[in-house]
Short mmCIF file of C-alpha atoms in Angstrom, two decimals:
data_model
loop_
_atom_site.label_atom_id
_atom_site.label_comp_id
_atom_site.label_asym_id
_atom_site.label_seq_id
_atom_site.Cartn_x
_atom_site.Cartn_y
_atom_site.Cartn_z
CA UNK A 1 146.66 113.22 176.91
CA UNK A 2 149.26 115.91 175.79
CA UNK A 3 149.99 116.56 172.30
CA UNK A 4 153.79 114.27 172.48
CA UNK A 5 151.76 111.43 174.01
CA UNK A 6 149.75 111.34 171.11
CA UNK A 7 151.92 111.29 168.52
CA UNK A 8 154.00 108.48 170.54
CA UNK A 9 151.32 106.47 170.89
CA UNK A 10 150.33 106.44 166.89
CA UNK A 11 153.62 105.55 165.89
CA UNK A 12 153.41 102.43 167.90
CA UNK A 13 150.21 102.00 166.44
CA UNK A 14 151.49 102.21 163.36
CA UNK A 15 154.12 99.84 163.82
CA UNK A 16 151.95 97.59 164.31
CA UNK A 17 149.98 97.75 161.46
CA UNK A 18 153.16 97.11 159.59
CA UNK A 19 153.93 93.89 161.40
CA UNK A 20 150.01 92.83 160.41
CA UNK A 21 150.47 94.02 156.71
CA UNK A 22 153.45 92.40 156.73
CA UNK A 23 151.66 88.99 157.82
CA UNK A 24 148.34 89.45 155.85
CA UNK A 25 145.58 90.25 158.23
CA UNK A 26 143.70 91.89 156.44
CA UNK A 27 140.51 92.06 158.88
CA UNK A 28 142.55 93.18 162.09
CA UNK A 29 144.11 95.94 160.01
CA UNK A 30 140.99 97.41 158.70
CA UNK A 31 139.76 97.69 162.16
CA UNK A 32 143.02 99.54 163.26
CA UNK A 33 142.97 102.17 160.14
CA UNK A 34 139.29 102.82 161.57
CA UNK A 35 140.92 103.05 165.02
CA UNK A 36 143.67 105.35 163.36
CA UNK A 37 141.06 107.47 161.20
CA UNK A 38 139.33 108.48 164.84
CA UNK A 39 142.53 109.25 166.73
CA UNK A 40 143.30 111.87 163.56
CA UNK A 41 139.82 113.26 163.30
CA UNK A 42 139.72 114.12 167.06
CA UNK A 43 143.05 115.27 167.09
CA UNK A 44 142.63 117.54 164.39
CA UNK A 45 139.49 118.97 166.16
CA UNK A 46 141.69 119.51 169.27
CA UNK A 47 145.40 120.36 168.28
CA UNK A 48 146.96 123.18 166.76
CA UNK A 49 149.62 120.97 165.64
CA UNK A 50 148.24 118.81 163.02
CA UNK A 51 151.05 120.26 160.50
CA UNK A 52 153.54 117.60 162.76
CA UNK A 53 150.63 114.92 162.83
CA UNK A 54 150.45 115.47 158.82
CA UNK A 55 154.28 114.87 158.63
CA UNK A 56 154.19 111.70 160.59
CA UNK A 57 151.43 109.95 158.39
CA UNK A 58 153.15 110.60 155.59
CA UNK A 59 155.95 109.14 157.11
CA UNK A 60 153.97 105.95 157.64
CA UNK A 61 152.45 106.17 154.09
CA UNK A 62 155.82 105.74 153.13
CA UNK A 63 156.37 102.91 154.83
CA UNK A 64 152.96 101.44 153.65
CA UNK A 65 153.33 101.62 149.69
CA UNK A 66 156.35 99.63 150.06
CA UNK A 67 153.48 97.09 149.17
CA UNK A 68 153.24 94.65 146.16
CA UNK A 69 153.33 96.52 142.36
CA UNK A 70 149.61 95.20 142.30
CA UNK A 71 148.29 97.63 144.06
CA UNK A 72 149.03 100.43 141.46
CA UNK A 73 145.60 100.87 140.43
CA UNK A 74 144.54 101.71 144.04
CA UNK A 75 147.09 104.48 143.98
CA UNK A 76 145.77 105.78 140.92
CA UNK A 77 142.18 106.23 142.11
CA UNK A 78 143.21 107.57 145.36
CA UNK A 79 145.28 109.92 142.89
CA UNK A 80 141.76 110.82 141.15
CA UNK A 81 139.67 111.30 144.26
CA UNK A 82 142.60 113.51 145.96
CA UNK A 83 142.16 115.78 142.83
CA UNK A 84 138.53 115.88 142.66
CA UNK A 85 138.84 117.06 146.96
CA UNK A 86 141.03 119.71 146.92
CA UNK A 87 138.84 121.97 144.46
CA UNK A 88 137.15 122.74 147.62
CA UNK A 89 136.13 126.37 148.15
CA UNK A 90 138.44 128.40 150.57
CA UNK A 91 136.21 128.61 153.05
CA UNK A 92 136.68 124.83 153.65
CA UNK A 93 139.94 123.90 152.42
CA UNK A 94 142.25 123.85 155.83
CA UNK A 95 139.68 121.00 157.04
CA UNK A 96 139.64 119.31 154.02
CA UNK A 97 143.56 118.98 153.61
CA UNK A 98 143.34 116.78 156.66
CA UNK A 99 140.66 114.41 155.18
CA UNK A 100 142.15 114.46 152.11
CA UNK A 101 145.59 113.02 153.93
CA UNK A 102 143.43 110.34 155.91
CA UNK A 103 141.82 109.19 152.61
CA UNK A 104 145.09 109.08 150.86
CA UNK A 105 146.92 107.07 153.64
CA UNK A 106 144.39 104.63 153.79
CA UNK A 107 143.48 104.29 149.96
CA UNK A 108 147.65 103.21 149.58
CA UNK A 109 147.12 100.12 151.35
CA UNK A 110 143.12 99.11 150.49
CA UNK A 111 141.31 99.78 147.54
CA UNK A 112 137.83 99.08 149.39
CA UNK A 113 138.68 101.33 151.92
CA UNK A 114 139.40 103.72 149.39
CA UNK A 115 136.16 104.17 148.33
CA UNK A 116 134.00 103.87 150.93
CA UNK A 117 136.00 106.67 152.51
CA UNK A 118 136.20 108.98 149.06
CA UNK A 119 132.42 108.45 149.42
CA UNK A 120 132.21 109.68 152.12
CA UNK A 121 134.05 112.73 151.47
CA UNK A 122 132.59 113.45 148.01
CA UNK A 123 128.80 113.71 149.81
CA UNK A 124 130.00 116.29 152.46
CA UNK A 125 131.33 118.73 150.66
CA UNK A 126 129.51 118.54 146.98
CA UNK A 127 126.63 120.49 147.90
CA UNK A 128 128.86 122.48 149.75
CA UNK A 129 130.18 123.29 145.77
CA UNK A 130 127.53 123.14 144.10
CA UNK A 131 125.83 125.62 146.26
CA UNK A 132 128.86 128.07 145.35
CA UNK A 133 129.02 127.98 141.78
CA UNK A 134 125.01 128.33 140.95
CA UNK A 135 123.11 130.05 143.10
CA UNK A 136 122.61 133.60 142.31
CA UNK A 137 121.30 136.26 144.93
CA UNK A 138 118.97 138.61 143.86
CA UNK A 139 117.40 141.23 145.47
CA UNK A 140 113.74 140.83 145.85
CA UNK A 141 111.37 143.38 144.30
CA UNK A 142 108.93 144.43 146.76
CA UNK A 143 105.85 144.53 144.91
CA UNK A 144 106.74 140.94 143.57
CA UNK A 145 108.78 139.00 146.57
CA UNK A 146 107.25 136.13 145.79
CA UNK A 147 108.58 135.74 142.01
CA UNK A 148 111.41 133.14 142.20
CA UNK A 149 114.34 134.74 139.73
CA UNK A 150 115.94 132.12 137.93
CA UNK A 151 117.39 132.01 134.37
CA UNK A 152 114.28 131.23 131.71
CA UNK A 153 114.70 130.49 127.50
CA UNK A 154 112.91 131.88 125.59
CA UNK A 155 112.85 130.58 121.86
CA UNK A 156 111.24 132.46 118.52
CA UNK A 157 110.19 130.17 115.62
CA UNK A 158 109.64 131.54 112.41
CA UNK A 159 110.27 134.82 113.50
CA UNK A 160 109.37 138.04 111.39
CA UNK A 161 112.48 139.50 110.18
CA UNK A 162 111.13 143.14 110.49
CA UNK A 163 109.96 142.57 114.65
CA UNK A 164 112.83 140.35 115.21
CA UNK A 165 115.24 143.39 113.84
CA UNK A 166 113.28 146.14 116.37
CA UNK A 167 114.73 144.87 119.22
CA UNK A 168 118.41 143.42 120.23
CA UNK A 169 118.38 139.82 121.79
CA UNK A 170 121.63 140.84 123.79
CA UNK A 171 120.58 143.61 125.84
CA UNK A 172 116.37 143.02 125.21
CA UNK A 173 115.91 142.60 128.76
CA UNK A 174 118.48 145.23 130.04
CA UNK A 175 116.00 147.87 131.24
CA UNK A 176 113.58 144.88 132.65
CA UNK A 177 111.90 144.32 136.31
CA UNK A 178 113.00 140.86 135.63
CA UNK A 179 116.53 140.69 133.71
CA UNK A 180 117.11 136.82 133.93
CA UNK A 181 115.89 135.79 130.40
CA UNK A 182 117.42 135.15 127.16
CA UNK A 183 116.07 135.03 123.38
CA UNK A 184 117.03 132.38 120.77
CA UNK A 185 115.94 132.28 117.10
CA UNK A 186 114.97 128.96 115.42
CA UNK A 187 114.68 125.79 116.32
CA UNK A 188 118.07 124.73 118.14
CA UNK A 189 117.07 125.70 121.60
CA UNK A 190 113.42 124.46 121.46
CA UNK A 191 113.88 121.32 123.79
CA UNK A 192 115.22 123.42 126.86
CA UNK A 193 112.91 126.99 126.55
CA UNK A 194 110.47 127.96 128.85
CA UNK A 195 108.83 129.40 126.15
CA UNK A 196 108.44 129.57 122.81
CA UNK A 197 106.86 131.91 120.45
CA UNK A 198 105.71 130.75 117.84
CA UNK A 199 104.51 133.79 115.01
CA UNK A 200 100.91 133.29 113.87
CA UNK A 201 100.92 135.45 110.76
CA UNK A 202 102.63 132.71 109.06
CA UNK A 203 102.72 129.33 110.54
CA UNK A 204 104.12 126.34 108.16
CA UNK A 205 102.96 123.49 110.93
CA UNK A 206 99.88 121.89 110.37
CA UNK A 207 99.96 119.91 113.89
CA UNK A 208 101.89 121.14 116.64
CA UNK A 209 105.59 119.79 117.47
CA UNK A 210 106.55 117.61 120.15
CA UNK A 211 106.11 119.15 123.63
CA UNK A 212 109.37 117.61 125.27
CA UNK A 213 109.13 119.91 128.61
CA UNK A 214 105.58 119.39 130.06
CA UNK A 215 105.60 122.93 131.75
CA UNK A 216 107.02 124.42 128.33
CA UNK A 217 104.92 127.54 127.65
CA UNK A 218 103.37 127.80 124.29
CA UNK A 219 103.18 131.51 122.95
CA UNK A 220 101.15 132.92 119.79
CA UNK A 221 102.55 136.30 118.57
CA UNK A 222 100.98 138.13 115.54
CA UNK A 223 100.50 142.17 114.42
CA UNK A 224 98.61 141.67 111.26
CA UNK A 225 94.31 141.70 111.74
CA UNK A 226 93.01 138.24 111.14
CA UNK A 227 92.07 138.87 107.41
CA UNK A 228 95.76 138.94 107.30
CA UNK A 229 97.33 135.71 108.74
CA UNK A 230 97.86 131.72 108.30
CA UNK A 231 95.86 131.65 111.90
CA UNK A 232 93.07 128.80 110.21
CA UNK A 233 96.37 126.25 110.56
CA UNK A 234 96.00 127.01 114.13
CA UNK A 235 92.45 125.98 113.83
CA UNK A 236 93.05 122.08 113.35
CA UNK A 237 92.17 120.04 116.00
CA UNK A 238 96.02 118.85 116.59
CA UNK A 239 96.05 122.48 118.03
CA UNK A 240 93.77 122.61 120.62
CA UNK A 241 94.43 122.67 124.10
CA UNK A 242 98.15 123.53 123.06
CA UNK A 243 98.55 127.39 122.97
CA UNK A 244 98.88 128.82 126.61
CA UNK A 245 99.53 132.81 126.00
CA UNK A 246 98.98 135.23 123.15
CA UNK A 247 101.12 138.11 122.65
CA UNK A 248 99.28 140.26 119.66
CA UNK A 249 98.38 143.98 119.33
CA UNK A 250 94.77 143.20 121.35
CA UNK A 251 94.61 144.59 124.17
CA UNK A 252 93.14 141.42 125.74
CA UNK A 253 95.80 139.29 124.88
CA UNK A 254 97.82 137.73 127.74
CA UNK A 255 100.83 140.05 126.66
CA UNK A 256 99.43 143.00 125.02
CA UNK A 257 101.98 144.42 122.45
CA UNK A 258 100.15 147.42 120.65
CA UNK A 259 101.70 149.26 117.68
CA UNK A 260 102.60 151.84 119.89
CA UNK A 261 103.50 153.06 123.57
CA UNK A 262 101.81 156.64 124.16
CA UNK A 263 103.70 158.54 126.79
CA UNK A 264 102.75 161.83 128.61
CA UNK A 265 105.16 164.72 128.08
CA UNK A 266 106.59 166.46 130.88
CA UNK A 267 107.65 169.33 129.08
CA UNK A 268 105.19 170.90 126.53
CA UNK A 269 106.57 171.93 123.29
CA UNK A 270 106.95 175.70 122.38
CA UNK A 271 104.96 175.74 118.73
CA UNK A 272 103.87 179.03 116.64
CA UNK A 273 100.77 177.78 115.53
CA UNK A 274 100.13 180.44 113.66
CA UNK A 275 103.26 180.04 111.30
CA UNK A 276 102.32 176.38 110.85
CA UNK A 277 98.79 177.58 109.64
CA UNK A 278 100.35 180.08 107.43
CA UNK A 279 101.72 177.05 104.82
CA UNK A 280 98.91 174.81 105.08
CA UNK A 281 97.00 175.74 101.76
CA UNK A 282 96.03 172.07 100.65
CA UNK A 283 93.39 169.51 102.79
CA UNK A 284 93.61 165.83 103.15
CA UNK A 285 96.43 163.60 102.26
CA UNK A 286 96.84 159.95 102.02
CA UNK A 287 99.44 157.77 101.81
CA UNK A 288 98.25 154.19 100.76
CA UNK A 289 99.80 151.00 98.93
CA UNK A 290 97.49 148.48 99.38
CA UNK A 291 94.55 149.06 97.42
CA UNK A 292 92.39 146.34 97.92
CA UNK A 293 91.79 145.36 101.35
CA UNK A 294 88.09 143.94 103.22
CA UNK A 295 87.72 147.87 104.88
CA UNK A 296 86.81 148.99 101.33
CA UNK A 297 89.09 152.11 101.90
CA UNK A 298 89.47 153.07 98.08
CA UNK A 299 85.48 153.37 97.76
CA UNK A 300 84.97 155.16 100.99
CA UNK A 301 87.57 157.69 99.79
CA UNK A 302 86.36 157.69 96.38
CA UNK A 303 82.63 159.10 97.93
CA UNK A 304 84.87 161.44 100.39
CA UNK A 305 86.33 162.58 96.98
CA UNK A 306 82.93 163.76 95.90
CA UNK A 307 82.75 166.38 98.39
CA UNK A 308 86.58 167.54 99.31
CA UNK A 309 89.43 167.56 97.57
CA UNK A 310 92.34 164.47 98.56
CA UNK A 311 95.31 163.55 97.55
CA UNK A 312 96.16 160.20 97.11
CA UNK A 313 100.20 159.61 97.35
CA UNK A 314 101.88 155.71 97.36
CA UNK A 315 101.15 152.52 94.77
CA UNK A 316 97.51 153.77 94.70
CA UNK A 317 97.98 157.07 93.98
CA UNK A 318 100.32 159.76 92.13
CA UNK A 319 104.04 159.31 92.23
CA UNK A 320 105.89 159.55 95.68
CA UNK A 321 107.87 162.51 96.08
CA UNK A 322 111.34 162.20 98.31
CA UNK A 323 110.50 164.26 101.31
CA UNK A 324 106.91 163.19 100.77
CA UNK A 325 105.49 163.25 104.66
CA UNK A 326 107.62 166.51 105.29
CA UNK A 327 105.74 167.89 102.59
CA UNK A 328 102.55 166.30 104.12
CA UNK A 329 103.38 168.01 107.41
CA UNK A 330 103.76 171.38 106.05
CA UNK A 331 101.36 172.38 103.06
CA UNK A 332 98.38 169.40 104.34
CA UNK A 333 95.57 170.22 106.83
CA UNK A 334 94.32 166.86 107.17
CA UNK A 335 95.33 163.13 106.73
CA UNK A 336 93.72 159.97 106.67
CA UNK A 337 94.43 157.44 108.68
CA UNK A 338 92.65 154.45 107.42
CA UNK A 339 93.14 150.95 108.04
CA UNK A 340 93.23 147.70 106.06
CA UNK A 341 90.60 146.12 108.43
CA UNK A 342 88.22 147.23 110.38
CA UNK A 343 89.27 144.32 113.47
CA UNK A 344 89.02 144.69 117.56
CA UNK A 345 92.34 146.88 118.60
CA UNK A 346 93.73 147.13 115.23
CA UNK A 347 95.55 150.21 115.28
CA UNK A 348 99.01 150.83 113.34
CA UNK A 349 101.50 152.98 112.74
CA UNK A 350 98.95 155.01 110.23
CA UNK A 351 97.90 156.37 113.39
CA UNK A 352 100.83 156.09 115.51
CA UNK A 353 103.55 156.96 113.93
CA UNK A 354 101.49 160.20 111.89
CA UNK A 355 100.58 161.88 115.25
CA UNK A 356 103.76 163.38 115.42
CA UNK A 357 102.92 165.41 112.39
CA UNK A 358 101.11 169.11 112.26
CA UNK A 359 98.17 167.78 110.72
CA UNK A 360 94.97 166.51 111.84
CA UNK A 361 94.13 162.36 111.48
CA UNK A 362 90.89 161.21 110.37
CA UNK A 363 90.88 157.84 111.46
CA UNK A 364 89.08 154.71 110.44
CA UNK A 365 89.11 151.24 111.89
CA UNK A 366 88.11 148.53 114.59
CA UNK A 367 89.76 149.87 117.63
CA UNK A 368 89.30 152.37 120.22
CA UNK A 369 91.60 155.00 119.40
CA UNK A 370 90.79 156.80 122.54
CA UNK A 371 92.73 154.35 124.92
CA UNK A 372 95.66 156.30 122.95
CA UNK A 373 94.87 159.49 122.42
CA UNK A 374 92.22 162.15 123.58
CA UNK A 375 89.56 162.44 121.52
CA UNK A 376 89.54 166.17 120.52
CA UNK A 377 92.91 165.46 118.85
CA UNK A 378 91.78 163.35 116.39
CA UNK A 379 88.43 162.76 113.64
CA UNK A 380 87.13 159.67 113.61
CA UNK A 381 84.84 158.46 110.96
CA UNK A 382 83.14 156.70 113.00
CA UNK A 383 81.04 159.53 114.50
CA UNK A 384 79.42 160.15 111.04
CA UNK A 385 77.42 158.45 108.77
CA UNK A 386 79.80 158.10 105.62
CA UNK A 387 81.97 159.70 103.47
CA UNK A 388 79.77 162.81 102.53
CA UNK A 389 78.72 163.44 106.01
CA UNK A 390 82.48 163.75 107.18
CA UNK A 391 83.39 165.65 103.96
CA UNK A 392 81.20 168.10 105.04
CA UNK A 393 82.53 168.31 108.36
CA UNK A 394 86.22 168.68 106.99
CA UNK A 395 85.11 171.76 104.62
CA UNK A 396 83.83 173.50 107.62
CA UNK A 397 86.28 173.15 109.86
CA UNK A 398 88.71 174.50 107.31
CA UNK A 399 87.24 177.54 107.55
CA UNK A 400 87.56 177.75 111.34
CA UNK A 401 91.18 177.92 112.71
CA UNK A 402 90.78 178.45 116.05
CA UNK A 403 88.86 174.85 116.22
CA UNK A 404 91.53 173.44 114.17
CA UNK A 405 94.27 174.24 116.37
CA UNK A 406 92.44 172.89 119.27
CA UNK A 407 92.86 169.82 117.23
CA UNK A 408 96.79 169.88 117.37
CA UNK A 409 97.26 171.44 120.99
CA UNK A 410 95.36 168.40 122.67
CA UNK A 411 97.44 166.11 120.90
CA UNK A 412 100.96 168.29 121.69
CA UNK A 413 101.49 166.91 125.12
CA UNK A 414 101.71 163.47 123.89
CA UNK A 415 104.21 161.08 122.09
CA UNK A 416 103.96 157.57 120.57
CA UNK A 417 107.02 155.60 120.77
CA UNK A 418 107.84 153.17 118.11
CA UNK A 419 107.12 149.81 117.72
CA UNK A 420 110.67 148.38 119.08
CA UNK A 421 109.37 150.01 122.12
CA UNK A 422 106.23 148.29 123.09
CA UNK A 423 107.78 144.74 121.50
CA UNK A 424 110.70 145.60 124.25
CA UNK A 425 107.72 145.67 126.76
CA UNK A 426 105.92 142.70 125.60
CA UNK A 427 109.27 140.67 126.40
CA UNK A 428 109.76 142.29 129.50
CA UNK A 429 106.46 141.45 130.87
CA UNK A 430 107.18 137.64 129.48
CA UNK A 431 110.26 137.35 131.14
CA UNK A 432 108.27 138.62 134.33
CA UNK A 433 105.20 136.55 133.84
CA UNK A 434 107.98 132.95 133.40
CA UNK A 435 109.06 133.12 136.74
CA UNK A 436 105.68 133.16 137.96
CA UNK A 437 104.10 130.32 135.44
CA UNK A 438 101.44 129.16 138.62
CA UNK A 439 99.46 132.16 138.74
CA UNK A 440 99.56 132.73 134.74
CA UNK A 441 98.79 129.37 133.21
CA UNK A 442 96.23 129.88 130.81
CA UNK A 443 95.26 127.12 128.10
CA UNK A 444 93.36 128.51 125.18
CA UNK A 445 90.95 125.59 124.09
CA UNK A 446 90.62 127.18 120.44
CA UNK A 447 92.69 130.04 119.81
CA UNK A 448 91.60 129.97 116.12
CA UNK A 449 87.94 131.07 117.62
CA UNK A 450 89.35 133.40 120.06
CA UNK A 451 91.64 135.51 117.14
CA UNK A 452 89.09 135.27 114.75
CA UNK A 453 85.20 134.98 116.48
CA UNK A 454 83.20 138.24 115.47
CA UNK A 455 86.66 140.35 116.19
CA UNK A 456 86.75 142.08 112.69
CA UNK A 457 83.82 143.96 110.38
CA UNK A 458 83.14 141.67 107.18
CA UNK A 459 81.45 144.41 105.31
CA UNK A 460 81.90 148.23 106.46
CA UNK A 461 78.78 149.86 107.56
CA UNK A 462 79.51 153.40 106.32
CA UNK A 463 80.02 153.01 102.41
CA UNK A 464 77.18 154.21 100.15
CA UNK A 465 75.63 152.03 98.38
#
């Protein structure tokens, strides 16, 4: 049937729908706007003229509306459902302008009709929408095609101003495998995270909150040793069975976040080692401000006292001069880098952040400083007895400079980074580790035992009694 015929033969159709309107059959005309919805849907599959088509129905929709004032409402809703189909993408609008114009004919004479056919419409192209506006394609990495990237929360409560101000939330994940995560601070997010992070040092709950997302992951973060920290709240039974990952300076934590990242440099530096010898006329520093701590560091260096010369700088020693580790660095052989507890992988910025210094570290604590560090470019107390047995090392090794600067060249090709670097790792790998929650679910049972359990030294072996 040509394209003329057509056309003809709707208008009588049409027509006649008026005359039944008109006499209030209600049944026969429902069956001829079915009738009238086929004719348009094939010929708009078919024609290349269904801008003439258009112009005739709304011709007849014209005619139709000429109806009693009670149908207002009707018009209003097909109003409401012809604005919610037109914010169709672009990809589909031309063949939803023509269903829009059947629904809106047939929604001015029938409000039933109305929405069974807005129905209709709505559920084909919704997820056509929907589909648009959320999705996000992301390039697979190829070591880790499997991860599914998807935007994760990730919520710190009672967060330690002086880690929380290493790092910026805005741009934390920037340099990441993973980039789709995003940090909150407090409380107002902790419904919807994926994980929160809760910091051990110094927790004020006695019994865990309410879990409100069953899959939420529960994180314990904490850089202070274990003599150190509120962890014993975490010991009541209300929290066991509740913490899932531990992000700590151990090294066998499920997010590992040590003091400090050591890097490998790629170009050596150019030192005169024999101009830095030629100031160095003093022997050990040490910088310290608490005095009193469970390693029993002021008695071990009160015996080291008894057989070389150190200077004690800080709240425990002499008064702090203003360029005071410059000073260190130039006129000071050695310095000691002793820690507050002798615990499993507690190692700090004493060490860290004093390797960058011309001097040589002695070094006393809990953790294997060799994971770091070779061990030729540092003394650790470890290898001797006590304090008079590495006293006497230090006085001969003064008197040999060649064997000192071996000391300094084997650390020279080696940097730490700060702190804000490895906690800007740490997040990275828990972003990373979120969109893969299946293969890292982990439920500690008592993570009171696990921080605590024969991890630190309760008395120091090396002090003489």
């Amino acid at each position: 049937m040509k394209s003329y015929q057509r056309v003809f033969l709707l208008l009588l159709v049409m027509a006649a729908i008026a005359v039944l309107t008109v006499i209030h059959q209600p049944l026969a005309f429902q069956r001829h706007i079915t009738y009238i919805n086929r004719c348009i849907s094939e010929d708009t599959l078919v024609s290349n003229e269904t801008k003439g088509t258009e112009r005739m129905l709304t011709k007849a929709r014209h005619v139709t509306t000429t109806e009693e004032p009670t149908r207002k409402s009707t018009t209003a809703t097909t109003a409401k459902a012809r604005h919610t189909t037109t914010t169709v993408e672009p990809t589909t609008r031309k063949t939803n302008t023509v269903t829009t114009t059947k629904a809106r004919h047939a929604t001015t004479i029938e409000a039933p009709l109305t929405r069974k056919i807005t129905t209709v419409i709505t559920t084909s192209v919704e997820p056509t929408i929907r589909k648009a506006t959320t999705t996000t394609t992301v390039k697979p990495n190829e070591k880790n095609s499997s991860i599914t990237v998807t935007k994760k929360e990730i919520s710190f409560i009672n967060t330690a101003g002086w880690y929380w101000d290493s790092f910026s939330p805005e741009t934390v994940f920037s340099n990441c495998e993973i980039k789709t995560c995003r940090l909150n601070n407090g409380w107002n997010h902790f419904n919807n995270s994926d994980a929160v992070v809760f910091y051990g040092v110094d927790l004020p709950l006695k019994s865990p909150p309410i879990r409100v997302k069953s899959d939420q992951i529960w994180v314990v973060s904490g850089w202070e040793s274990p003599h150190h920290t509120r962890s014993h709240v975490l010991s009541n039974p209300e929290w066991r069975d509740q913490i899932n990952w531990t992000m700590t300076y151990r090294l066998d934590s499920d997010i590992p976040v040590p003091y400090a990242i050591v890097k490998n440099l790629e170009n050596k530096p150019n030192k005169n080692y024999g101009e830095i010898m030629t100031n160095k006329k003093k022997l050990v520093a040490w910088v310290v401000s608490n005095c009193q701590t469970h390693a029993q560091r002021m008695k071990y260096v009160e015996q080291l006292k008894e057989i070389i010369p150190v200077d004690v700088f800080g709240r425990c020693g002499s008064s702090t001069p203003k360029d005071l580790f410059g000073m260190i660095n130039k006129t000071y052989k050695f310095y000691l880098s002793f820690e507050n507890s002798l615990c499993k992988d507690y190692i700090t910025e004493k060490f860290f952040g004093r390797q960058k210094l011309d001097v040589v570290l002695i070094t006393r604590g809990g953790g294997d400083y060799t994971k770091f560090y070779p061990k030729e470019s540092f003394i650790n107390s470890k290898n001797f007895k006590n304090a008079h047995e590495l006293g006497k090392f230090l006085l001969k090794l003064d008197k040999d400079n060649n064997a000192y600067v071996k000391y300094l060249k084997s650390k020279e090709n080696y940097r730490s980074e700060d702190f804000s670097v490895s906690i800007r790792q740490g997040l990275c790998d828990m972003c990373k580790m979120l969109h893969d929650k299946k293969i890292h679910r982990n439920v500690y049972r008592d993570y009171h035992k696990w921080w605590t359990n024969s991890n630190c030294k309760s008395k120091p072996d090396d002090i003489i009694l």
